[in-house]
mmCIF file of C-alpha atoms and ligand atoms in Angstrom:
data_model
loop_
_atom_site.group_PDB
_atom_site.id
_atom_site.type_symbol
_atom_site.label_atom_id
_atom_site.label_comp_id
_atom_site.label_asym_id
_atom_site.label_seq_id
_atom_site.Cartn_x
_atom_site.Cartn_y
_atom_site.Cartn_z
ATOM 1 C CA UNK A 1 -42.283 93.662 131.340
ATOM 2 C CA UNK A 2 -44.737 93.889 133.522
ATOM 3 C CA UNK A 3 -45.220 97.397 134.904
ATOM 4 C CA UNK A 4 -48.889 98.240 136.378
ATOM 5 C CA UNK A 5 -51.829 95.991 136.479
ATOM 6 C CA UNK A 6 -53.804 98.090 134.605
ATOM 7 C CA UNK A 7 -57.457 97.317 136.702
ATOM 8 C CA UNK A 8 -56.652 99.081 139.405
ATOM 9 C CA UNK A 9 -55.306 102.124 137.412
ATOM 10 C CA UNK A 10 -58.603 103.963 139.102
ATOM 11 C CA UNK A 11 -56.706 104.350 141.917
ATOM 12 C CA UNK A 12 -53.878 105.771 140.551
ATOM 13 C CA UNK A 13 -55.678 109.284 139.567
ATOM 14 C CA UNK A 14 -56.881 109.800 142.981
ATOM 15 C CA UNK A 15 -53.003 110.940 143.832
ATOM 16 C CA UNK A 16 -51.699 114.609 142.825
ATOM 17 C CA UNK A 17 -51.844 114.771 138.850
ATOM 18 C CA UNK A 18 -47.932 114.913 138.628
ATOM 19 C CA UNK A 19 -48.145 111.165 140.996
ATOM 20 C CA UNK A 20 -50.537 109.865 139.196
ATOM 21 C CA UNK A 21 -49.200 110.724 136.007
ATOM 22 C CA UNK A 22 -45.476 109.507 136.923
ATOM 23 C CA UNK A 23 -47.131 105.868 139.113
ATOM 24 C CA UNK A 24 -48.165 103.966 135.828
ATOM 25 C CA UNK A 25 -45.108 104.272 134.331
ATOM 26 C CA UNK A 26 -42.619 103.987 136.953
ATOM 27 C CA UNK A 27 -43.340 101.562 139.323
ATOM 28 C CA UNK A 28 -42.927 97.506 138.219
ATOM 29 C CA UNK A 29 -46.104 96.030 139.937
ATOM 30 C CA UNK A 30 -44.504 92.425 138.713
ATOM 31 C CA UNK A 31 -40.409 92.668 138.105
ATOM 32 C CA UNK A 32 -39.311 90.511 135.248
ATOM 33 C CA UNK A 33 -36.060 90.505 134.360
ATOM 34 C CA UNK A 34 -34.612 87.524 133.964
ATOM 35 C CA UNK A 35 -30.551 87.505 135.035
ATOM 36 C CA UNK A 36 -29.796 86.829 131.182
ATOM 37 C CA UNK A 37 -31.405 89.622 129.960
ATOM 38 C CA UNK A 38 -30.085 92.090 132.457
ATOM 39 C CA UNK A 39 -27.002 91.002 131.658
ATOM 40 C CA UNK A 40 -27.323 92.189 128.270
ATOM 41 C CA UNK A 41 -28.446 94.924 129.499
ATOM 42 C CA UNK A 42 -25.571 95.908 131.691
ATOM 43 C CA UNK A 43 -22.833 95.257 128.156
ATOM 44 C CA UNK A 44 -19.557 96.533 130.085
ATOM 45 C CA UNK A 45 -21.337 98.185 132.889
ATOM 46 C CA UNK A 46 -20.209 97.422 136.623
ATOM 47 C CA UNK A 47 -22.151 97.399 139.780
ATOM 48 C CA UNK A 48 -21.421 97.319 143.331
ATOM 49 C CA UNK A 49 -23.830 95.895 145.869
ATOM 50 C CA UNK A 50 -22.958 97.624 149.521
ATOM 51 C CA UNK A 51 -24.219 97.004 153.111
ATOM 52 C CA UNK A 52 -23.678 99.360 155.449
ATOM 53 C CA UNK A 53 -23.481 97.171 158.754
ATOM 54 C CA UNK A 54 -23.222 97.893 162.083
ATOM 55 C CA UNK A 55 -23.456 95.308 164.906
ATOM 56 C CA UNK A 56 -25.610 92.714 162.517
ATOM 57 C CA UNK A 57 -23.638 89.325 162.940
ATOM 58 C CA UNK A 58 -27.110 87.809 163.522
ATOM 59 C CA UNK A 59 -27.925 88.731 160.242
ATOM 60 C CA UNK A 60 -25.252 90.268 157.318
ATOM 61 C CA UNK A 61 -23.506 86.708 156.826
ATOM 62 C CA UNK A 62 -27.589 85.638 154.952
ATOM 63 C CA UNK A 63 -27.956 88.597 152.643
ATOM 64 C CA UNK A 64 -24.010 88.385 151.859
ATOM 65 C CA UNK A 65 -25.188 84.786 151.034
ATOM 66 C CA UNK A 66 -28.199 86.427 148.717
ATOM 67 C CA UNK A 67 -26.195 88.467 146.842
ATOM 68 C CA UNK A 68 -23.227 85.959 146.268
ATOM 69 C CA UNK A 69 -24.680 83.535 143.144
ATOM 70 C CA UNK A 70 -25.060 86.583 141.639
ATOM 71 C CA UNK A 71 -20.469 88.103 142.191
ATOM 72 C CA UNK A 72 -18.954 87.619 138.529
ATOM 73 C CA UNK A 73 -21.814 88.205 136.935
ATOM 74 C CA UNK A 74 -24.835 90.509 136.933
ATOM 75 C CA UNK A 75 -22.459 91.970 139.997
ATOM 76 C CA UNK A 76 -18.836 93.065 139.706
ATOM 77 C CA UNK A 77 -17.982 93.886 143.355
ATOM 78 C CA UNK A 78 -20.068 93.012 147.035
ATOM 79 C CA UNK A 79 -18.852 95.576 149.909
ATOM 80 C CA UNK A 80 -19.824 95.791 153.577
ATOM 81 C CA UNK A 81 -19.521 98.829 154.902
ATOM 82 C CA UNK A 82 -18.765 98.278 158.667
ATOM 83 C CA UNK A 83 -19.996 101.400 160.765
ATOM 84 C CA UNK A 84 -17.505 100.353 163.681
ATOM 85 C CA UNK A 85 -19.146 96.891 164.824
ATOM 86 C CA UNK A 86 -17.895 95.837 168.479
ATOM 87 C CA UNK A 87 -20.100 92.273 167.563
ATOM 88 C CA UNK A 88 -18.825 89.668 164.802
ATOM 89 C CA UNK A 89 -19.932 91.743 161.978
ATOM 90 C CA UNK A 90 -16.882 91.856 160.157
ATOM 91 C CA UNK A 91 -15.527 88.230 160.075
ATOM 92 C CA UNK A 92 -19.462 86.857 159.714
ATOM 93 C CA UNK A 93 -19.557 89.277 156.589
ATOM 94 C CA UNK A 94 -15.969 87.644 155.333
ATOM 95 C CA UNK A 95 -16.237 84.624 155.633
ATOM 96 C CA UNK A 96 -19.554 84.888 153.846
ATOM 97 C CA UNK A 97 -17.873 86.244 150.860
ATOM 98 C CA UNK A 98 -18.107 89.983 151.256
ATOM 99 C CA UNK A 99 -15.062 92.105 150.424
ATOM 100 C CA UNK A 100 -15.384 94.149 154.220
ATOM 101 C CA UNK A 101 -14.443 97.567 154.994
ATOM 102 C CA UNK A 102 -14.042 99.524 157.866
ATOM 103 C CA UNK A 103 -15.253 102.952 157.661
ATOM 104 C CA UNK A 104 -11.578 103.911 158.861
ATOM 105 C CA UNK A 105 -10.040 102.206 156.378
ATOM 106 C CA UNK A 106 -11.535 104.597 153.691
ATOM 107 C CA UNK A 107 -10.831 108.412 153.636
ATOM 108 C CA UNK A 108 -8.659 107.706 156.649
ATOM 109 C CA UNK A 109 -7.734 111.119 156.480
ATOM 110 C CA UNK A 110 -11.747 112.261 157.489
ATOM 111 C CA UNK A 111 -12.975 111.017 161.176
ATOM 112 C CA UNK A 112 -15.479 109.226 160.801
ATOM 113 C CA UNK A 113 -18.509 110.581 162.362
ATOM 114 C CA UNK A 114 -21.530 108.180 163.521
ATOM 115 C CA UNK A 115 -24.269 106.993 160.899
ATOM 116 C CA UNK A 116 -25.920 104.876 158.324
ATOM 117 C CA UNK A 117 -25.633 107.461 155.920
ATOM 118 C CA UNK A 118 -21.468 107.936 156.697
ATOM 119 C CA UNK A 119 -21.333 104.641 156.153
ATOM 120 C CA UNK A 120 -23.336 104.628 152.552
ATOM 121 C CA UNK A 121 -21.226 107.891 151.356
ATOM 122 C CA UNK A 122 -18.139 106.292 152.258
ATOM 123 C CA UNK A 123 -18.883 103.362 150.067
ATOM 124 C CA UNK A 124 -18.481 105.275 147.697
ATOM 125 C CA UNK A 125 -14.814 105.748 147.666
ATOM 126 C CA UNK A 126 -14.850 102.415 148.291
ATOM 127 C CA UNK A 127 -16.313 100.566 145.307
ATOM 128 C CA UNK A 128 -16.094 101.679 141.565
ATOM 129 C CA UNK A 129 -19.785 100.222 139.882
ATOM 130 C CA UNK A 130 -21.291 103.134 137.866
ATOM 131 C CA UNK A 131 -24.264 101.598 139.292
ATOM 132 C CA UNK A 132 -24.531 101.039 143.356
ATOM 133 C CA UNK A 133 -27.317 98.650 144.882
ATOM 134 C CA UNK A 134 -27.761 99.516 148.669
ATOM 135 C CA UNK A 135 -29.196 96.189 150.931
ATOM 136 C CA UNK A 136 -29.568 96.941 154.859
ATOM 137 C CA UNK A 137 -27.923 94.318 156.786
ATOM 138 C CA UNK A 138 -30.448 93.617 159.085
ATOM 139 C CA UNK A 139 -32.338 91.838 156.467
ATOM 140 C CA UNK A 140 -34.275 88.461 157.376
ATOM 141 C CA UNK A 141 -34.786 86.144 154.673
ATOM 142 C CA UNK A 142 -33.157 88.051 152.305
ATOM 143 C CA UNK A 143 -34.720 87.764 148.689
ATOM 144 C CA UNK A 144 -32.130 86.425 145.768
ATOM 145 C CA UNK A 145 -34.357 88.630 143.733
ATOM 146 C CA UNK A 146 -33.834 92.197 145.619
ATOM 147 C CA UNK A 147 -30.586 93.008 143.597
ATOM 148 C CA UNK A 148 -31.692 92.265 139.811
ATOM 149 C CA UNK A 149 -35.443 93.646 140.464
ATOM 150 C CA UNK A 150 -33.381 97.328 141.088
ATOM 151 C CA UNK A 151 -30.910 97.229 138.836
ATOM 152 C CA UNK A 152 -33.885 96.045 136.643
ATOM 153 C CA UNK A 153 -34.525 100.182 135.489
ATOM 154 C CA UNK A 154 -31.614 101.401 135.776
ATOM 155 C CA UNK A 155 -30.275 99.066 132.868
ATOM 156 C CA UNK A 156 -32.805 99.761 130.689
ATOM 157 C CA UNK A 157 -34.299 102.984 131.408
ATOM 158 C CA UNK A 158 -31.154 105.754 131.164
ATOM 159 C CA UNK A 159 -33.214 108.534 132.250
ATOM 160 C CA UNK A 160 -33.522 106.411 135.995
ATOM 161 C CA UNK A 161 -31.406 107.713 138.611
ATOM 162 C CA UNK A 162 -32.330 106.274 141.656
ATOM 163 C CA UNK A 163 -34.504 103.020 141.895
ATOM 164 C CA UNK A 164 -36.419 102.550 145.290
ATOM 165 C CA UNK A 165 -37.049 98.825 146.159
ATOM 166 C CA UNK A 166 -41.141 99.067 148.132
ATOM 167 C CA UNK A 167 -42.488 95.626 149.737
ATOM 168 C CA UNK A 168 -45.129 94.589 152.158
ATOM 169 C CA UNK A 169 -43.017 95.312 155.849
ATOM 170 C CA UNK A 170 -44.443 92.848 158.613
ATOM 171 C CA UNK A 171 -43.365 94.089 162.199
ATOM 172 C CA UNK A 172 -43.993 91.275 164.128
ATOM 173 C CA UNK A 173 -41.829 88.269 162.438
ATOM 174 C CA UNK A 174 -43.541 86.158 162.917
ATOM 175 C CA UNK A 175 -47.378 86.914 161.060
ATOM 176 C CA UNK A 176 -45.624 87.147 158.136
ATOM 177 C CA UNK A 177 -48.008 86.243 155.948
ATOM 178 C CA UNK A 178 -50.588 88.265 156.864
ATOM 179 C CA UNK A 179 -47.756 90.731 159.005
ATOM 180 C CA UNK A 180 -47.811 94.306 158.325
ATOM 181 C CA UNK A 181 -47.329 97.647 160.667
ATOM 182 C CA UNK A 182 -43.760 97.483 159.464
ATOM 183 C CA UNK A 183 -42.228 101.168 157.962
ATOM 184 C CA UNK A 184 -43.887 102.528 161.286
ATOM 185 C CA UNK A 185 -41.177 106.004 160.615
ATOM 186 C CA UNK A 186 -42.558 105.377 157.401
ATOM 187 C CA UNK A 187 -46.268 105.926 158.232
ATOM 188 C CA UNK A 188 -45.830 108.373 160.703
ATOM 189 C CA UNK A 189 -43.550 110.863 159.381
ATOM 190 C CA UNK A 190 -42.165 110.741 155.865
ATOM 191 C CA UNK A 191 -45.817 110.019 154.109
ATOM 192 C CA UNK A 192 -47.071 113.052 155.974
ATOM 193 C CA UNK A 193 -44.055 115.009 155.429
ATOM 194 C CA UNK A 194 -44.051 114.780 151.464
ATOM 195 C CA UNK A 195 -47.950 115.347 150.928
ATOM 196 C CA UNK A 196 -46.665 118.929 152.985
ATOM 197 C CA UNK A 197 -43.145 119.261 151.027
ATOM 198 C CA UNK A 198 -43.281 117.689 147.871
ATOM 199 C CA UNK A 199 -46.780 116.478 146.975
ATOM 200 C CA UNK A 200 -45.428 115.235 143.803
ATOM 201 C CA UNK A 201 -43.833 112.182 145.465
ATOM 202 C CA UNK A 202 -46.688 110.632 147.069
ATOM 203 C CA UNK A 203 -45.987 108.021 144.783
ATOM 204 C CA UNK A 204 -43.267 106.448 146.491
ATOM 205 C CA UNK A 205 -44.467 104.017 148.427
ATOM 206 C CA UNK A 206 -41.506 103.027 150.581
ATOM 207 C CA UNK A 207 -38.974 106.844 150.648
ATOM 208 C CA UNK A 208 -37.394 105.500 153.324
ATOM 209 C CA UNK A 209 -36.610 101.877 152.501
ATOM 210 C CA UNK A 210 -33.288 100.824 152.635
ATOM 211 C CA UNK A 211 -33.011 98.804 149.767
ATOM 212 C CA UNK A 212 -31.850 101.383 146.951
ATOM 213 C CA UNK A 213 -30.074 101.705 143.112
ATOM 214 C CA UNK A 214 -28.379 104.479 141.997
ATOM 215 C CA UNK A 215 -26.015 105.875 139.150
ATOM 216 C CA UNK A 216 -22.758 106.520 140.659
ATOM 217 C CA UNK A 217 -22.564 110.040 138.409
ATOM 218 C CA UNK A 218 -25.645 110.728 140.815
ATOM 219 C CA UNK A 219 -24.625 109.405 143.729
ATOM 220 C CA UNK A 220 -21.689 111.285 143.864
ATOM 221 C CA UNK A 221 -23.156 114.650 142.369
ATOM 222 C CA UNK A 222 -25.291 115.096 145.970
ATOM 223 C CA UNK A 223 -24.326 115.649 149.893
ATOM 224 C CA UNK A 224 -25.216 113.016 152.380
ATOM 225 C CA UNK A 225 -26.483 113.108 155.527
ATOM 226 C CA UNK A 226 -24.631 111.163 157.360
ATOM 227 C CA UNK A 227 -27.047 109.638 159.772
ATOM 228 C CA UNK A 228 -31.080 108.501 159.083
ATOM 229 C CA UNK A 229 -31.656 111.244 156.760
ATOM 230 C CA UNK A 230 -29.659 109.850 154.138
ATOM 231 C CA UNK A 231 -32.567 108.326 152.400
ATOM 232 C CA UNK A 232 -35.234 111.202 152.118
ATOM 233 C CA UNK A 233 -32.332 113.538 151.409
ATOM 234 C CA UNK A 234 -31.007 111.348 148.784
ATOM 235 C CA UNK A 235 -34.737 111.003 147.732
ATOM 236 C CA UNK A 236 -35.297 114.950 147.241
ATOM 237 C CA UNK A 237 -32.325 115.585 145.660
ATOM 238 C CA UNK A 238 -32.878 113.252 142.902
ATOM 239 C CA UNK A 239 -36.390 114.840 142.579
ATOM 240 C CA UNK A 240 -34.772 118.118 142.957
ATOM 241 C CA UNK A 241 -32.371 117.720 139.834
ATOM 242 C CA UNK A 242 -34.115 115.532 137.358
ATOM 243 C CA UNK A 243 -37.763 115.471 138.528
ATOM 244 C CA UNK A 244 -40.092 112.093 138.640
ATOM 245 C CA UNK A 245 -38.743 111.104 135.172
ATOM 246 C CA UNK A 246 -35.077 110.241 137.404
ATOM 247 C CA UNK A 247 -37.283 108.459 140.017
ATOM 248 C CA UNK A 248 -38.462 104.113 139.887
ATOM 249 C CA UNK A 249 -39.568 101.853 142.049
ATOM 250 C CA UNK A 250 -39.748 97.643 141.956
ATOM 251 C CA UNK A 251 -41.798 95.193 144.043
ATOM 252 C CA UNK A 252 -39.524 93.671 145.971
ATOM 253 C CA UNK A 253 -42.152 92.152 148.153
ATOM 254 C CA UNK A 254 -41.792 91.394 151.379
ATOM 255 C CA UNK A 255 -39.093 92.695 154.014
ATOM 256 C CA UNK A 256 -38.488 91.561 156.890
ATOM 257 C CA UNK A 257 -36.074 92.694 159.080
ATOM 258 C CA UNK A 258 -34.710 93.703 162.646
ATOM 259 C CA UNK A 259 -36.895 96.131 164.189
ATOM 260 C CA UNK A 260 -36.193 98.852 166.504
ATOM 261 C CA UNK A 261 -38.026 100.120 169.285
ATOM 262 C CA UNK A 262 -40.233 103.539 169.033
ATOM 263 C CA UNK A 263 -37.537 105.614 171.632
ATOM 264 C CA UNK A 264 -34.882 105.065 168.931
ATOM 265 C CA UNK A 265 -37.119 105.545 165.596
ATOM 266 C CA UNK A 266 -38.512 108.800 167.237
ATOM 267 C CA UNK A 267 -34.202 109.607 167.222
ATOM 268 C CA UNK A 268 -34.336 108.326 163.685
ATOM 269 C CA UNK A 269 -37.258 110.344 162.866
ATOM 270 C CA UNK A 270 -35.754 113.621 163.988
ATOM 271 C CA UNK A 271 -32.608 113.336 161.813
ATOM 272 C CA UNK A 272 -35.194 112.217 158.890
ATOM 273 C CA UNK A 273 -37.642 115.501 159.287
ATOM 274 C CA UNK A 274 -33.997 117.908 160.170
ATOM 275 C CA UNK A 275 -33.164 116.360 156.385
ATOM 276 C CA UNK A 276 -35.999 116.801 154.700
ATOM 277 C CA UNK A 277 -36.791 120.341 156.131
ATOM 278 C CA UNK A 278 -33.162 121.391 155.065
ATOM 279 C CA UNK A 279 -33.505 119.763 151.727
ATOM 280 C CA UNK A 280 -36.549 122.098 151.341
ATOM 281 C CA UNK A 281 -35.661 125.195 152.398
ATOM 282 C CA UNK A 282 -37.456 125.289 155.582
ATOM 283 C CA UNK A 283 -35.768 127.090 158.463
ATOM 284 C CA UNK A 284 -34.714 124.690 161.434
ATOM 285 C CA UNK A 285 -32.359 124.572 163.874
ATOM 286 C CA UNK A 286 -28.541 124.582 163.807
ATOM 287 C CA UNK A 287 -28.407 122.293 166.805
ATOM 288 C CA UNK A 288 -31.442 120.497 167.355
ATOM 289 C CA UNK A 289 -32.000 118.213 170.114
ATOM 290 C CA UNK A 290 -35.305 115.699 170.970
ATOM 291 C CA UNK A 291 -36.291 115.163 174.381
ATOM 292 C CA UNK A 292 -38.104 111.843 175.106
ATOM 293 C CA UNK A 293 -39.362 111.043 178.588
ATOM 294 C CA UNK A 294 -38.236 107.312 180.467
ATOM 295 C CA UNK A 295 -39.741 106.954 183.753
ATOM 296 C CA UNK A 296 -37.247 105.691 186.601
ATOM 297 C CA UNK A 297 -38.667 103.923 189.771
ATOM 298 C CA UNK A 298 -42.117 105.692 188.966
ATOM 299 C CA UNK A 299 -41.024 109.049 188.254
ATOM 300 C CA UNK A 300 -40.916 110.322 184.388
ATOM 301 C CA UNK A 301 -37.745 111.627 183.843
ATOM 302 C CA UNK A 302 -36.221 113.760 180.244
ATOM 303 C CA UNK A 303 -34.179 111.979 178.267
ATOM 304 C CA UNK A 304 -32.700 114.921 176.008
ATOM 305 C CA UNK A 305 -30.779 113.211 172.873
ATOM 306 C CA UNK A 306 -28.748 115.367 170.022
ATOM 307 C CA UNK A 307 -30.423 114.990 166.646
ATOM 308 C CA UNK A 308 -27.387 114.435 164.389
ATOM 309 C CA UNK A 309 -27.791 116.848 161.498
ATOM 310 C CA UNK A 310 -24.431 116.169 159.767
ATOM 311 C CA UNK A 311 -23.722 116.219 155.830
ATOM 312 C CA UNK A 312 -21.111 114.945 154.144
ATOM 313 C CA UNK A 313 -20.501 116.950 150.592
ATOM 314 C CA UNK A 314 -20.441 115.628 147.161
ATOM 315 C CA UNK A 315 -17.986 112.267 146.963
ATOM 316 C CA UNK A 316 -17.179 114.162 143.548
ATOM 317 C CA UNK A 317 -15.702 117.093 145.358
ATOM 318 C CA UNK A 318 -14.189 115.325 148.173
ATOM 319 C CA UNK A 319 -12.060 113.219 145.393
ATOM 320 C CA UNK A 320 -11.642 115.947 143.054
ATOM 321 C CA UNK A 321 -9.907 117.518 145.958
ATOM 322 C CA UNK A 322 -7.826 114.798 146.961
ATOM 323 C CA UNK A 323 -6.366 114.234 143.344
ATOM 324 C CA UNK A 324 -5.092 117.752 143.725
HETATM 325 O O1 UDP B 401 -24.784 103.816 162.191
HETATM 326 C C1 UDP B 401 -25.332 103.478 161.298
HETATM 327 C C2 UDP B 401 -26.687 102.665 161.626
HETATM 328 C C3 UDP B 401 -27.614 101.765 160.746
HETATM 329 N N1 UDP B 401 -26.292 101.076 159.771
HETATM 330 C C4 UDP B 401 -27.654 99.661 159.016
HETATM 331 O O2 UDP B 401 -28.181 100.715 158.440
HETATM 332 C C5 UDP B 401 -28.959 99.722 157.989
HETATM 333 C C6 UDP B 401 -30.528 100.183 158.553
HETATM 334 O O3 UDP B 401 -30.220 101.260 159.934
HETATM 335 P P1 UDP B 401 -31.536 100.150 160.694
HETATM 336 O O4 UDP B 401 -31.696 98.867 160.839
HETATM 337 O O5 UDP B 401 -30.973 100.694 161.952
HETATM 338 O O6 UDP B 401 -32.466 101.494 160.436
HETATM 339 P P2 UDP B 401 -34.010 100.422 160.444
HETATM 340 O O7 UDP B 401 -33.916 99.639 159.474
HETATM 341 O O8 UDP B 401 -34.210 99.815 161.811
HETATM 342 O O9 UDP B 401 -34.745 101.953 160.431
HETATM 343 C C7 UDP B 401 -28.979 98.186 158.873
HETATM 344 O O10 UDP B 401 -27.822 97.261 157.847
HETATM 345 C C8 UDP B 401 -27.982 98.783 160.204
HETATM 346 O O11 UDP B 401 -26.701 97.939 160.141
HETATM 347 C C9 UDP B 401 -25.760 101.857 159.990
HETATM 348 O O12 UDP B 401 -24.212 101.181 158.994
HETATM 349 N N2 UDP B 401 -24.721 102.023 160.881
HETATM 350 O O1 XDX B 402 -38.892 102.669 157.514
HETATM 351 C C1 XDX B 402 -38.976 103.070 158.465
HETATM 352 O O2 XDX B 402 -40.169 103.531 158.933
HETATM 353 C C2 XDX B 402 -38.288 102.340 159.424
HETATM 354 C C3 XDX B 402 -38.425 102.009 160.635
HETATM 355 O O3 XDX B 402 -38.868 100.734 160.298
HETATM 356 P P1 XDX B 402 -39.837 99.661 161.160
HETATM 357 O O4 XDX B 402 -40.786 100.384 161.615
HETATM 358 O O5 XDX B 402 -39.014 99.052 162.313
HETATM 359 O O6 XDX B 402 -40.101 98.619 160.384
HETATM 360 O O7 XDX B 402 -37.172 101.906 158.326
HETATM 361 C C4 XDX B 402 -36.651 103.081 156.926
HETATM 362 O O8 XDX B 402 -35.511 104.096 157.567
HETATM 363 C C5 XDX B 402 -34.798 104.085 158.055
HETATM 364 C C6 XDX B 402 -34.725 105.551 157.393
HETATM 365 O O9 XDX B 402 -34.477 105.872 156.122
HETATM 366 C C7 XDX B 402 -33.471 103.929 156.678
HETATM 367 O O10 XDX B 402 -32.396 103.812 156.760
HETATM 368 C C8 XDX B 402 -33.858 102.103 156.837
HETATM 369 O O11 XDX B 402 -32.940 101.510 156.018
HETATM 370 C C9 XDX B 402 -35.690 101.580 157.165
HETATM 371 O O12 XDX B 402 -35.744 100.458 157.452
#
């Protein structure tokens, strides 16, 4: 299958040498795997698709429906891990054909904490697939090709441990044809942060993207940041353990999703920054707080938010302790 259009290889060499060496052989610009080919490569291995969901009643049904046709062939289980939704997410997800697991129903002895990473981590205990695909539940017009593309490298390249999706990310849904501008935390924080701390990872096109797949053996062996730091944490951990050879990325086309406000993304960025600094051995405040500002009747007032920096230990250790 097509990995890289060589005509553009000149630009690749302008990156950090390690990134430039990795990019051409671990980037699928035109993923061409067909399901029958992947089924043959899959053989007797198993695949779990996991959707983290917090109040996603408007979109979770379509995301589930985009994966549903693969259930029973390429996909062995399709799970929505509900993150404490207070809307109709659970009903909509179940009606669309997913197995819905509330975060309180798995590892019930552990009091759940808020956050995306918490449910991605709990999903490890709620599923059994050797390969795990994570998709966000807020996707708009989700492409059924996401899962096959993300599984491609895992099913054909034994050294790869984690596969990240990449895509064009329109910020205004109505201008998807030309739209870009999405991935604000990626462009304003993650990319500059990786450039400063791990320039070898400069070749990752979407380091924070919520569509990715990994081997259970790797995912159960690393801690999970319980908030939005989960993606940067997993990325840094796979690099620390397997080097760039453990990473691949596939073109998923266009990704449209619900966009949060700048204030919300500021809090998200705080979690990502804190996780990345800790993974890279940079001392950080034990209980960081982020002071944002709001204008009330003309007066600017501080709004101090705690930066969630919780971590869950490697699932492997938790399951071993439970097994006694
Ligand atoms: O505490 C949380 C926060 C987020 N999410 C889910 O994680 C995904 C990505 O979250 P969000 O859309 O807030 O991030 P963004 O894509 O805007 O960066 C979505 O499916 C959310 O429903 C979750 O399950 N629990
Ligand atoms: O990539 C980003 O900058 C943020 C915000 O995206 P938008 O500016 O709302 O398109 O979205 C990602 O970051 C989160 C933290 O890693 C992930 O959990 C999300 O899945 C991903 O969409």
